[in-house]
Amino acid sequence: MQKRKNRMSHAFWMLIFPSGLLFFVFFIIPLILNIILSFTNYDGWKTMNFIGLSNYQEALTDSRFYSALLKTFIYAIVNLPFKVIIPLLLAVLLTSDKVKFKTFSRTAIYIPVLLSSLVVGITINWMFSQEYGLINFLIQQLGGQPVAWGRQPALATFIISLASTWASTGFYMIIYIGAINNISHDVYEAAEIDGVSAWQRLLKITIPLLMPTTFLVTLLSTVNLLKEYALIQGVTQGGPGTSTTFVIQYIFDKGFNQSLYGYAAAMSVVIMIIFAVIAFIQFKVNEGGEFTK
Amino acid sequence: MSMKKIASLLGVAAVLVGLSACGNSNKKTSSDAKESKTLTVLLSEEPSKTNALNNAFKKWAKETGNKLKTVVIPYDDQLTKFPLMLKNKDVPDIVATTRLMMLYPDEFTDLSKKMDTSIFDEKALKVINQDYTDTKVLGAPNQYTLSCYFYNKDAFKKAGITAPTVDNPWTLDELYANAERLKRDGDVKYGLAVDFSRARYDNLMYSNGGSMVKKDGKTFDVTINSNKNVKTLQKFISLNKSGVMPEVIWTGGSSDNPADYFKNGDVGIYLSGTWNYEPLNTDVSKFDFGVMPSPKGSEQQSVISGGSSLAIPKSAKNSKLAVQFLKWLYKDKNLKEYLTNDKGISFVKDVSYVDKDPDVAADYKILQSELDHVTDQFLVDEQSQWRNYLDNEYRDYLKQAVSGEMSAKGALDAFAQDLSKKSDWAVK
């Protein structure tokens, strides 16, 4: 019995070692280095003096940092429902027996996931460019006035939201499709015998049984929305003004454009703590996605 | 001797012959390497077929039998990537840059000890290298650029506007009024477009006598938030708001490029720079365009000069080869060919470029005369090297003012405070 236990333990460590090593090299070491940098005035080249908590003091009194953080939260909260609901509805639709061209539709919806954020940005720019964009061209052809996508903060944020949802829907849809296919047909058959309508089946069976998946999608979407960077860089570069300058972009700008690596590292640590707290709250509220047991 | 032994002896002999052949081939390769070396060049953008500098590199490589390796890093990214290259001891042999003073000047070779740098125009040398204090020459100029105003001749004709001349330039008020008229009568969407660059905007500031800093003995005072500068920015914002200028360029939020607007015939007057002359000359076919002298503000006309230079990092592996290229480039014949291909303003004493096309030659006459309008305020600002403290932040504040997030005064006050904090210069 003891021998069997030891063998299991060895197998456990053998299996976990490759991912553990990668996690250590690409996450733990950079994290430690980042924390060390956050206590210095490192400029990316020659200057690196220990300056204690100065970077943290500056970050916590930086109104622009708070402004970027607030905008990030608003962006994440507003977009989260779309990130979860649209893939769920598409997955339900594309697993229905009544729908045709399912494979084609799934592929078409998934293709944007394969594109890099910058390619998505270029595509979106081509569509929404103020002067020469496709959408404004069509609007003008129909006799309308071109829309000031790049001048209005709300419209610029809308474009980023649209692009972000478009680029990620396919990924979450596939996760939902896998989960829906795993729901036992017996449950649906029993419901049918009881005379349950399609709408009730969705609300009373499918959605509750998908709760662990919904938790996963919600968590991944929240983290990705809070970290949104490359897409914004490709579409609005943080404008108009600073209306789409979210917190990661602000940190990147401080670090890589202004060579304030120490300060950027301190802000990263603060952000990491905030994001971790948000993820922890989500885990607690959703009981880690296990509450359907 | 058994067959086995004979076979093994033959095998050994074959291996020895093979090894000696390899040895010979290695020797040949190393001697070849001595004759043909590879010059690694850092450029700021992917060179087009007509890129004069890249073609000069190619011609030199062909003439001397050397090879070229090109690395492309945009100017902004050079600031972060070049230190990494230095750290990794993997630097290019020649760096073409507009930001020499921001790329750790200590790391570059003093070219005055390697070649005759007295051939260069002294003013051009200082402006291009942004170095007003040192006697070292860290970069050899390869492009001398000026901000300049392009105009759409067809739109001017339609609106009944006569272009200003060197002897009779417009005032800034006339520029703004004519921009409105162009929008109204010139069949263009916008009267005036300005590159999304503080170096273009600053011309308006210098024209009205404003400046970033003022010299105060051995130090400087920050003056960017002076009343004059606030008024200049307010006017700039109002032109954007009224639609005379394409507001989206200066609010950010789009990657639209005013050069594209001008090329498409949507802009009457375009404030950009001489480096855009050749691309416009190639790309604009729908209308005729020309260059006009800078307008006079409340105090003076203003152009901002700058340029690009070729610098050799001290730790470059093939620095001798890099020096060899520079000496080749500045030979009279090669330089004239380079300037002709680049259609650039000359940075070498007694050498100038005259185009065969009379229209182009006339434009260059105007540009050459604009060299006189590099203002004292600009030169003082350059001497202060304020951009070593803050750079893009200034443009970002201007962007916030145009987008309406901040008032003109609020944006300039905030930047003045930031610059003062970084530089220890007083705000006055």
XYZ file of C-alpha atoms in Angstrom:
721
model
C 0.000 0.000 0.000
C 2.839 2.354 1.020
C 4.730 1.413 -2.168
C 1.699 2.219 -4.295
C 1.346 5.574 -2.531
C 5.014 6.402 -3.193
C 4.642 5.455 -6.837
C 1.589 7.716 -7.145
C 3.482 10.521 -5.500
C 6.403 10.122 -7.929
C 4.032 10.076 -10.872
C 2.363 13.230 -9.564
C 5.672 15.109 -9.375
C 6.837 13.763 -12.753
C 3.639 14.955 -14.401
C 3.629 18.326 -12.738
C 7.349 19.002 -13.280
C 7.281 20.279 -16.938
C 4.488 22.785 -16.349
C 5.920 23.647 -12.928
C 9.289 24.396 -14.506
C 7.733 26.606 -17.170
C 5.636 28.365 -14.535
C 8.760 28.992 -12.445
C 10.889 30.244 -15.342
C 8.261 32.374 -17.096
C 6.163 33.545 -14.162
C 7.827 33.240 -10.759
C 11.285 34.530 -11.805
C 9.910 37.545 -13.769
C 7.556 38.235 -10.880
C 10.420 38.304 -8.380
C 12.525 40.470 -10.727
C 9.562 42.812 -11.210
C 9.102 43.173 -7.466
C 12.826 43.909 -7.042
C 12.710 46.476 -9.867
C 9.736 48.185 -8.259
C 12.006 49.322 -5.413
C 14.532 50.904 -7.793
C 14.762 53.803 -10.230
C 15.884 51.487 -13.053
C 15.907 53.321 -16.402
C 16.416 50.275 -18.599
C 20.131 50.782 -18.969
C 22.638 52.186 -16.489
C 20.750 53.698 -13.565
C 19.472 51.317 -10.904
C 19.454 52.607 -7.330
C 17.392 51.303 -4.455
C 14.777 53.961 -3.657
C 12.581 52.139 -1.164
C 8.847 52.676 -1.433
C 9.057 55.883 -3.509
C 7.609 54.269 -6.634
C 4.671 52.912 -4.663
C 4.077 56.279 -2.998
C 4.115 57.953 -6.411
C 1.789 55.344 -7.926
C -0.720 55.660 -5.118
C -0.832 59.460 -5.518
C -0.832 59.446 -9.330
C -4.248 60.696 -10.443
C -3.604 59.485 -14.016
C -2.987 55.976 -12.738
C -6.327 56.032 -10.896
C -8.052 57.489 -13.943
C -6.657 54.705 -16.177
C -7.643 52.113 -13.577
C -11.190 53.452 -13.326
C -11.562 53.438 -17.118
C -10.288 49.854 -17.174
C -12.879 48.743 -14.610
C -15.733 50.477 -16.439
C -14.604 48.924 -19.721
C -14.405 45.447 -18.140
C -17.767 45.682 -16.348
C -19.629 46.972 -19.410
C -18.117 44.388 -21.764
C -18.184 41.320 -19.543
C -21.883 40.435 -20.154
C -21.334 40.514 -23.925
C -18.218 38.344 -23.634
C -20.237 35.697 -21.783
C -23.750 35.906 -23.230
C -22.949 36.116 -26.954
C -20.745 32.956 -27.033
C -23.329 31.135 -24.879
C -26.207 31.964 -27.228
C -24.127 31.103 -30.298
C -23.104 27.797 -28.733
C -26.733 26.944 -27.935
C -27.720 27.862 -31.482
C -24.885 25.930 -33.107
C -25.558 22.754 -31.119
C -29.250 22.749 -32.020
C -30.432 20.047 -34.402
C -32.570 22.573 -36.217
C -29.656 24.717 -37.444
C -27.919 24.062 -40.774
C -24.316 24.876 -41.835
C -23.155 24.430 -38.251
C -19.548 23.521 -39.091
C -19.199 26.441 -41.491
C -20.703 28.852 -38.964
C -18.500 27.599 -36.121
C -15.409 27.960 -38.327
C -16.379 31.455 -39.459
C -16.961 32.577 -35.867
C -13.706 30.986 -34.706
C -11.429 32.491 -37.399
C -10.966 35.889 -35.631
C -9.500 33.985 -32.650
C -6.625 32.927 -34.884
C -5.758 36.520 -35.762
C -3.248 38.468 -33.685
C -4.615 41.489 -31.853
C -2.678 43.795 -34.167
C -4.221 42.195 -37.258
C -7.631 42.626 -35.638
C -6.649 46.264 -35.046
C -5.706 46.777 -38.712
C -8.963 45.162 -39.856
C -11.011 47.312 -37.502
C -9.119 50.427 -38.602
C -9.879 49.597 -42.205
C -13.557 49.432 -41.307
C -13.814 52.351 -38.905
C -11.194 54.805 -40.162
C -12.842 58.186 -39.898
C -12.000 59.512 -43.340
C -11.488 56.426 -45.488
C -13.145 53.617 -43.510
C -15.603 51.147 -45.013
C -18.426 51.888 -42.563
C -18.308 55.638 -43.122
C -18.104 55.036 -46.867
C -21.289 52.937 -46.731
C -23.023 55.510 -44.520
C -22.143 58.258 -47.001
C -23.301 56.130 -49.934
C -26.664 55.845 -48.190
C -26.792 59.615 -47.850
C -25.741 59.875 -44.222
C -23.036 61.878 -42.494
C -19.746 60.163 -41.620
C -19.531 59.141 -37.971
C -16.694 60.605 -35.866
C -15.436 57.258 -34.582
C -12.056 58.570 -33.568
C -13.224 61.840 -32.038
C -15.898 60.702 -29.606
C -14.642 58.794 -26.543
C -17.826 56.705 -26.355
C -17.617 55.705 -30.026
C -13.896 54.913 -29.781
C -14.570 52.719 -26.740
C -17.445 51.079 -28.605
C -15.129 50.160 -31.487
C -12.607 48.572 -29.130
C -15.382 46.682 -27.351
C -16.764 45.454 -30.645
C -13.330 44.350 -31.841
C -12.517 42.646 -28.557
C -15.799 40.722 -28.466
C -15.508 39.789 -32.148
C -11.978 38.500 -31.614
C -12.779 36.374 -28.565
C -16.337 35.098 -29.155
C -15.207 32.058 -31.141
C -12.911 30.850 -28.370
C -15.549 31.023 -25.631
C -18.178 29.596 -27.989
C -16.045 26.469 -28.515
C -15.702 26.047 -24.734
C -19.491 26.309 -24.385
C -20.108 23.889 -27.268
C -17.887 21.301 -25.567
C -19.759 21.761 -22.297
C -23.215 21.577 -23.940
C -22.255 18.363 -25.719
C -21.297 16.909 -22.343
C -24.771 17.449 -20.875
C -26.576 14.108 -20.750
C -29.342 13.678 -23.346
C -31.373 11.843 -20.691
C -32.011 15.133 -18.939
C -33.431 16.687 -22.097
C -35.484 13.586 -22.877
C -36.998 13.617 -19.381
C -37.793 17.312 -19.789
C -39.438 16.643 -23.135
C -41.657 13.947 -21.573
C -42.626 16.515 -18.913
C -43.644 18.913 -21.711
C -40.953 21.553 -21.093
C -40.723 24.324 -23.729
C -37.471 25.130 -25.543
C -37.135 28.392 -23.608
C -37.627 26.639 -20.264
C -35.114 23.978 -21.298
C -32.529 26.669 -21.896
C -33.215 28.539 -18.657
C -33.871 25.587 -16.341
C -31.498 22.935 -17.707
C -28.787 24.171 -20.080
C -27.742 27.381 -18.334
C -27.672 25.910 -14.791
C -25.687 22.877 -15.957
C -23.241 25.181 -17.741
C -22.466 27.152 -14.593
C -18.926 25.745 -14.126
C -18.161 26.662 -17.756
C -19.759 30.076 -17.343
C -17.546 30.633 -14.321
C -14.462 29.756 -16.390
C -15.543 32.023 -19.256
C -16.348 34.848 -16.832
C -12.983 34.547 -15.117
C -10.987 34.386 -18.357
C -12.973 37.251 -19.898
C -12.531 39.442 -16.823
C -8.792 38.929 -16.752
C -8.469 39.499 -20.507
C -10.601 42.647 -20.394
C -8.570 44.052 -17.527
C -5.357 43.291 -19.459
C -6.546 44.636 -22.842
C -3.544 46.220 -24.558
C -2.524 45.199 -28.079
C -5.964 45.762 -29.547
C -6.163 49.293 -28.171
C -2.691 50.024 -29.465
C -3.768 48.849 -32.903
C -7.074 50.725 -33.029
C -7.089 53.962 -31.002
C -3.614 54.191 -29.430
C -5.381 55.253 -26.251
C -7.270 58.196 -27.785
C -9.178 60.352 -28.328
C -7.257 62.223 -25.670
C -6.648 59.551 -23.078
C -10.191 58.166 -23.121
C -9.112 54.649 -24.106
C -5.820 54.651 -22.244
C -6.381 51.730 -19.902
C -4.115 50.732 -17.080
C -1.841 48.290 -18.942
C -1.256 50.849 -21.658
C -0.468 53.475 -19.042
C 2.060 51.149 -17.406
C 3.597 50.258 -20.777
C 3.915 53.923 -21.666
C 5.651 54.738 -18.386
C 7.997 51.778 -18.666
C 8.892 51.499 -22.304
C 8.263 54.984 -23.686
C 9.438 57.020 -20.717
C 12.049 54.507 -19.477
C 10.591 54.624 -15.942
C 10.951 50.874 -15.510
C 11.001 50.972 -11.709
C 7.823 53.024 -11.553
C 6.102 50.823 -14.131
C 7.144 47.737 -12.142
C 5.609 49.203 -8.955
C 2.337 49.917 -10.757
C 2.386 46.370 -12.133
C 2.675 44.970 -8.624
C -0.262 47.101 -7.444
C -2.314 46.011 -10.449
C -1.413 42.384 -9.948
C -2.706 42.536 -6.373
C -5.947 44.238 -7.471
C -6.532 41.717 -10.269
C -5.774 38.813 -7.924
C -8.337 40.139 -5.428
C -10.936 40.388 -8.213
C -10.233 36.806 -9.305
C -10.409 35.650 -5.667
C -13.794 37.334 -5.176
C -15.074 35.675 -8.356
C -13.881 32.298 -7.067
C -15.601 32.838 -3.737
C -18.873 34.099 -5.218
C -19.031 31.242 -7.734
C -17.597 28.669 -5.346
C -14.943 27.977 -7.933
C -17.631 26.914 -10.388
C -18.472 23.861 -8.245
C -21.777 24.999 -6.759
C -23.969 23.005 -9.107
C -23.051 19.791 -7.317
C 47.629 -8.221 -45.859
C 44.063 -9.317 -45.483
C 41.262 -7.649 -47.433
C 39.855 -6.371 -44.140
C 43.105 -4.543 -43.316
C 43.334 -3.071 -46.823
C 39.776 -1.889 -46.589
C 40.337 -0.260 -43.194
C 43.557 1.447 -44.420
C 41.692 2.801 -47.429
C 38.968 4.011 -45.104
C 41.472 5.854 -42.891
C 43.119 7.360 -45.969
C 39.744 8.499 -47.265
C 38.923 10.126 -43.929
C 42.310 11.918 -43.851
C 41.845 13.214 -47.405
C 38.362 14.340 -46.484
C 39.617 16.120 -43.377
C 42.412 17.854 -45.249
C 39.902 18.947 -47.870
C 37.728 20.337 -45.124
C 40.754 22.097 -43.685
C 41.488 23.674 -47.037
C 37.909 24.687 -47.478
C 37.897 26.240 -44.000
C 41.045 28.143 -44.818
C 39.468 29.374 -48.002
C 36.368 30.464 -46.149
C 38.314 32.383 -43.528
C 40.407 34.147 -46.128
C 37.219 34.981 -48.026
C 35.767 36.381 -44.827
C 38.773 38.673 -44.542
C 38.086 40.068 -47.968
C 34.288 40.207 -47.750
C 32.857 41.448 -44.479
C 29.297 42.150 -43.498
C 28.279 45.665 -42.509
C 25.248 45.648 -40.209
C 23.103 48.741 -40.639
C 20.288 49.908 -38.392
C 17.592 51.800 -40.323
C 14.381 53.333 -39.024
C 12.009 51.970 -41.635
C 11.846 49.278 -44.275
C 13.664 50.928 -47.211
C 11.751 51.437 -50.437
C 13.355 50.768 -53.819
C 14.129 54.460 -54.209
C 15.496 54.962 -50.685
C 18.672 56.967 -51.282
C 20.546 55.817 -48.184
C 19.812 52.161 -48.685
C 20.809 52.432 -52.342
C 24.069 54.119 -51.321
C 24.794 51.232 -48.943
C 24.056 48.754 -51.728
C 26.268 50.574 -54.222
C 29.141 50.704 -51.728
C 28.755 46.992 -50.971
C 28.836 46.178 -54.680
C 31.881 48.360 -55.334
C 33.870 47.041 -52.380
C 32.665 43.434 -52.457
C 31.295 43.598 -48.934
C 27.927 42.401 -47.715
C 25.078 44.251 -46.047
C 22.762 43.226 -43.266
C 19.894 45.589 -42.551
C 18.076 45.779 -39.236
C 14.920 47.928 -39.144
C 13.829 49.562 -35.889
C 11.587 52.682 -35.910
C 13.034 55.782 -34.225
C 10.780 55.577 -31.164
C 11.649 51.923 -30.583
C 15.362 52.594 -31.002
C 15.304 54.279 -27.591
C 14.421 51.008 -25.878
C 15.931 48.464 -28.273
C 19.368 50.047 -28.660
C 20.231 49.768 -24.933
C 19.220 46.106 -25.114
C 21.535 45.627 -28.102
C 24.355 47.215 -26.123
C 23.653 44.976 -23.153
C 23.685 41.891 -25.356
C 26.852 43.115 -27.125
C 25.056 42.777 -30.436
C 25.155 46.290 -31.839
C 24.939 47.239 -35.515
C 28.016 48.736 -37.188
C 26.143 51.859 -38.294
C 23.034 53.401 -36.758
C 20.898 55.793 -38.822
C 18.984 57.827 -36.281
C 17.310 61.129 -35.511
C 17.689 60.548 -31.760
C 21.423 60.310 -31.313
C 21.504 62.262 -28.059
C 18.859 59.999 -26.559
C 20.686 56.787 -27.488
C 23.425 57.057 -24.878
C 25.944 59.273 -26.759
C 28.817 57.909 -24.653
C 28.478 54.682 -26.576
C 29.331 56.214 -29.961
C 32.660 56.837 -31.684
C 33.939 60.399 -32.095
C 33.993 60.603 -35.882
C 36.185 63.727 -35.932
C 39.097 61.406 -35.132
C 38.232 58.990 -37.910
C 37.398 61.238 -40.876
C 37.354 64.832 -42.057
C 34.242 66.279 -40.422
C 35.110 69.874 -41.329
C 33.289 69.303 -44.638
C 29.924 69.505 -42.848
C 27.926 72.702 -42.433
C 28.447 73.547 -38.749
C 24.875 74.628 -38.079
C 23.533 71.496 -39.753
C 25.921 69.345 -37.755
C 24.792 70.813 -34.441
C 21.087 70.721 -35.252
C 21.154 67.203 -36.635
C 23.198 65.772 -33.792
C 21.315 67.901 -31.223
C 24.638 68.585 -29.559
C 25.483 72.214 -28.836
C 28.142 71.780 -26.176
C 30.517 69.014 -27.159
C 33.319 69.292 -29.709
C 32.999 65.613 -30.555
C 31.193 64.617 -33.756
C 29.164 61.560 -32.849
C 27.124 61.360 -36.035
C 27.776 62.138 -39.705
C 24.695 63.793 -41.248
C 22.798 61.881 -43.892
C 19.644 63.981 -43.999
C 19.038 67.641 -43.200
C 15.337 68.278 -42.827
C 13.092 71.286 -42.316
C 9.459 71.588 -41.454
C 7.617 72.997 -44.449
C 4.201 73.879 -45.829
C 2.973 71.943 -48.877
C -0.024 73.278 -50.749
C -2.506 71.952 -53.275
C -2.093 74.204 -56.335
C -5.396 73.107 -57.867
C -7.323 73.913 -54.675
C -5.638 77.323 -54.480
C -6.674 78.013 -58.071
C -10.267 76.985 -57.407
C -10.472 79.162 -54.307
C -8.804 82.091 -56.134
C -5.866 82.193 -53.738
C -2.373 83.215 -54.789
C 0.425 81.403 -53.001
C 2.737 83.530 -50.847
C 6.314 84.172 -51.949
C 9.656 84.275 -50.175
C 9.617 88.070 -50.326
C 5.980 88.337 -49.383
C 5.043 85.553 -46.967
C 1.635 85.296 -45.337
C 0.963 86.135 -41.743
C -0.401 83.362 -39.527
C -3.785 85.111 -39.596
C -3.700 85.055 -43.391
C -2.822 81.360 -43.294
C -5.821 80.606 -41.086
C -8.164 82.791 -43.149
C -7.029 81.187 -46.400
C -7.385 77.724 -44.871
C -11.037 78.547 -44.135
C -11.447 79.866 -47.668
C -9.921 76.701 -49.119
C -12.360 74.582 -47.174
C -15.225 76.721 -48.417
C -14.231 77.319 -52.041
C -11.262 75.074 -52.825
C -13.102 71.756 -53.132
C -11.100 70.241 -50.278
C -12.459 68.786 -47.036
C -9.938 70.580 -44.854
C -8.087 73.830 -45.312
C -5.072 72.901 -43.197
C -3.593 69.696 -41.796
C -0.661 69.419 -39.418
C 1.310 66.237 -38.766
C 0.597 64.714 -35.348
C 3.956 65.885 -34.099
C 4.890 68.513 -31.553
C 7.778 69.533 -33.823
C 5.286 70.695 -36.426
C 2.956 72.354 -33.932
C 5.858 74.198 -32.281
C 6.339 76.264 -35.425
C 3.123 78.080 -34.573
C 4.470 78.683 -31.064
C 7.859 79.984 -32.250
C 6.196 82.197 -34.883
C 4.357 83.947 -32.074
C 7.564 84.360 -30.068
C 6.877 81.564 -27.605
C 9.273 78.876 -26.484
C 9.564 75.804 -24.294
C 12.268 77.299 -22.048
C 14.315 80.455 -21.637
C 17.976 80.586 -20.788
C 18.739 81.821 -17.275
C 22.505 82.008 -16.876
C 23.770 78.466 -16.898
C 20.334 76.983 -16.354
C 16.886 77.333 -17.952
C 13.395 78.444 -16.948
C 10.290 76.627 -18.154
C 8.103 79.006 -20.196
C 5.882 76.619 -22.092
C 2.775 77.801 -20.221
C 3.279 81.490 -21.048
C 0.236 83.507 -22.124
C 1.558 83.639 -25.688
C 1.747 79.848 -25.856
C -1.698 79.381 -24.320
C -3.187 81.712 -26.952
C -1.407 79.826 -29.759
C -2.768 76.524 -28.494
C -6.277 77.961 -28.080
C -6.259 79.078 -31.730
C -4.997 75.649 -32.785
C -7.833 73.981 -30.863
C -10.431 76.293 -32.389
C -9.195 75.459 -35.919
C -9.613 71.775 -35.085
C -13.051 72.270 -33.565
C -14.303 74.335 -36.498
C -13.354 71.605 -38.965
C -10.801 73.719 -40.834
C -8.339 71.078 -39.653
C -9.086 67.326 -39.434
C -9.664 67.094 -35.697
C -9.174 63.328 -35.550
C -5.449 63.688 -36.311
C -4.795 65.646 -33.114
C -7.329 64.078 -30.793
C -5.742 60.656 -31.297
C -8.156 57.753 -31.395
C -7.344 56.949 -34.999
C -4.334 55.987 -37.050
C -5.331 58.364 -39.864
C -2.331 60.051 -41.439
C -2.574 63.651 -42.717
C -0.122 62.794 -45.509
C -2.791 60.435 -46.892
C -5.382 63.226 -46.631
C -3.108 65.515 -48.642
C -2.239 62.842 -51.207
C -5.950 62.195 -51.756
C -6.567 65.893 -52.427
C -8.601 66.374 -49.253
C -6.337 69.047 -47.727
C -5.409 72.503 -49.028
C -2.285 73.214 -46.967
C -0.221 70.575 -45.203
C 2.370 71.378 -42.537
C 4.895 68.564 -42.623
C 8.568 68.391 -43.560
C 11.041 68.214 -46.409
C 11.407 64.431 -45.961
C 7.899 64.149 -47.401
C 8.793 65.972 -50.626
C 10.051 62.919 -52.512
C 7.184 60.592 -51.410
C 4.604 63.264 -52.334
C 6.327 63.860 -55.655
C 6.032 60.145 -56.380
C 2.521 59.535 -55.026
C 0.532 62.668 -55.889
C -0.887 62.440 -59.386
C -4.414 63.853 -59.041
C -3.314 67.475 -58.624
C -0.253 69.736 -58.661
C 1.370 70.620 -55.393
C 4.061 73.020 -54.322
C 5.918 74.369 -51.324
C 5.233 77.761 -49.773
C 7.273 79.835 -47.319
C 6.387 79.642 -43.643
C 3.873 82.256 -42.434
C 4.881 85.083 -40.118
C 3.347 85.017 -36.661
C 3.184 87.954 -34.278
C 6.997 87.960 -34.164
C 8.620 85.973 -36.940
C 8.545 83.121 -39.418
C 9.537 79.726 -38.094
C 10.901 76.455 -39.356
C 12.215 73.630 -37.278
C 15.287 71.905 -38.563
C 16.557 68.479 -37.718
C 17.709 65.421 -39.492
C 19.263 62.064 -39.355
C 22.850 61.042 -38.877
C 24.964 57.952 -39.209
C 26.734 56.965 -36.003
C 29.116 54.144 -35.204
C 28.775 52.428 -31.821
C 32.116 52.017 -30.014
C 31.440 48.320 -29.554
C 30.598 47.702 -33.228
C 32.389 44.620 -34.543
C 33.118 46.142 -37.949
C 33.674 49.765 -36.990
C 36.558 50.138 -39.481
C 34.265 49.003 -42.247
C 31.659 51.522 -41.092
C 34.240 54.335 -41.241
C 35.229 53.096 -44.701
C 31.584 53.459 -45.811
C 31.292 56.994 -44.411
C 34.467 58.097 -46.208
C 33.072 56.618 -49.412
C 29.673 58.297 -48.996
C 31.117 61.793 -48.529
C 33.323 61.639 -51.613
C 32.120 64.425 -53.909
C 30.734 62.190 -56.661
C 28.966 59.782 -54.321
C 27.544 62.578 -52.176
C 26.085 64.438 -55.169
C 24.460 61.247 -56.387
C 23.111 60.582 -52.889
C 21.660 64.106 -52.561
C 20.114 63.847 -56.030
C 18.448 60.552 -55.141
C 17.344 61.847 -51.747
C 16.230 65.254 -53.091
C 17.594 66.526 -49.819
C 18.902 69.825 -48.532
C 22.663 69.741 -48.461
C 24.521 69.453 -45.168
C 27.991 69.681 -46.750
C 29.715 72.995 -47.389
C 29.740 74.098 -51.042
C 27.677 71.158 -52.247
C 24.021 71.684 -53.156
C 21.347 69.859 -55.051
C 19.562 71.411 -58.043
C 16.808 69.398 -59.684
C 16.372 69.324 -63.445
C 12.611 69.841 -63.114
C 12.081 73.655 -62.891
C 9.090 73.256 -60.503
C 11.070 71.065 -58.139
C 14.064 73.413 -58.401
C 11.776 76.366 -57.544
C 10.419 74.523 -54.518
C 13.959 73.789 -53.354
C 14.867 77.429 -53.708
C 12.058 78.219 -51.277
C 13.168 75.472 -48.904
C 16.766 76.640 -49.003
C 15.616 80.174 -48.113
C 13.617 78.767 -45.192
C 16.875 77.810 -43.477
C 17.073 81.480 -42.407
C 13.923 81.077 -40.335
C 15.253 78.615 -37.796
C 14.394 80.734 -34.759
C 16.605 81.620 -31.795
C 13.889 80.291 -29.472
C 14.091 76.897 -31.153
C 17.875 76.813 -30.837
C 17.689 77.675 -27.118
C 15.076 74.962 -26.608
C 17.339 72.517 -28.410
C 20.319 73.529 -26.276
C 18.321 72.825 -23.143
C 17.804 69.240 -24.357
C 14.430 69.254 -22.576
C 13.449 66.145 -24.509
C 15.901 64.148 -22.434
C 13.482 64.695 -19.537
C 10.114 64.431 -21.274
C 9.237 64.035 -24.926
C 6.023 62.364 -26.062
C 4.355 63.622 -22.895
C 4.240 67.126 -24.390
C 2.407 65.929 -27.488
C 0.060 63.907 -25.265
C -0.863 67.039 -23.323
C -1.503 68.873 -26.608
C -3.660 65.917 -27.648
C -5.654 66.129 -24.437
C -6.209 69.855 -25.003
C -7.442 69.324 -28.572
C -9.688 66.447 -27.513
C -11.259 68.664 -24.843
C -10.069 66.644 -21.853
C -8.085 69.633 -20.623
C -8.114 73.349 -21.345
C -5.190 74.846 -23.296
C -3.921 76.523 -20.134
C -4.494 73.427 -18.014
C -2.532 71.219 -20.416
C 0.423 73.603 -20.717
C 0.470 74.283 -16.953
C 0.492 70.549 -16.245
C 3.318 69.925 -18.690
C 5.303 72.876 -17.304
C 5.011 71.383 -13.814
C 6.050 67.926 -15.033
C 9.053 69.311 -16.904
C 10.045 71.472 -13.949
C 9.876 68.475 -11.617
C 12.055 66.358 -13.885
C 14.603 69.022 -14.837
C 14.725 71.137 -11.656
C 14.134 74.227 -13.817
C 11.804 76.849 -12.373
C 8.483 77.613 -14.057
C 8.414 81.297 -15.020
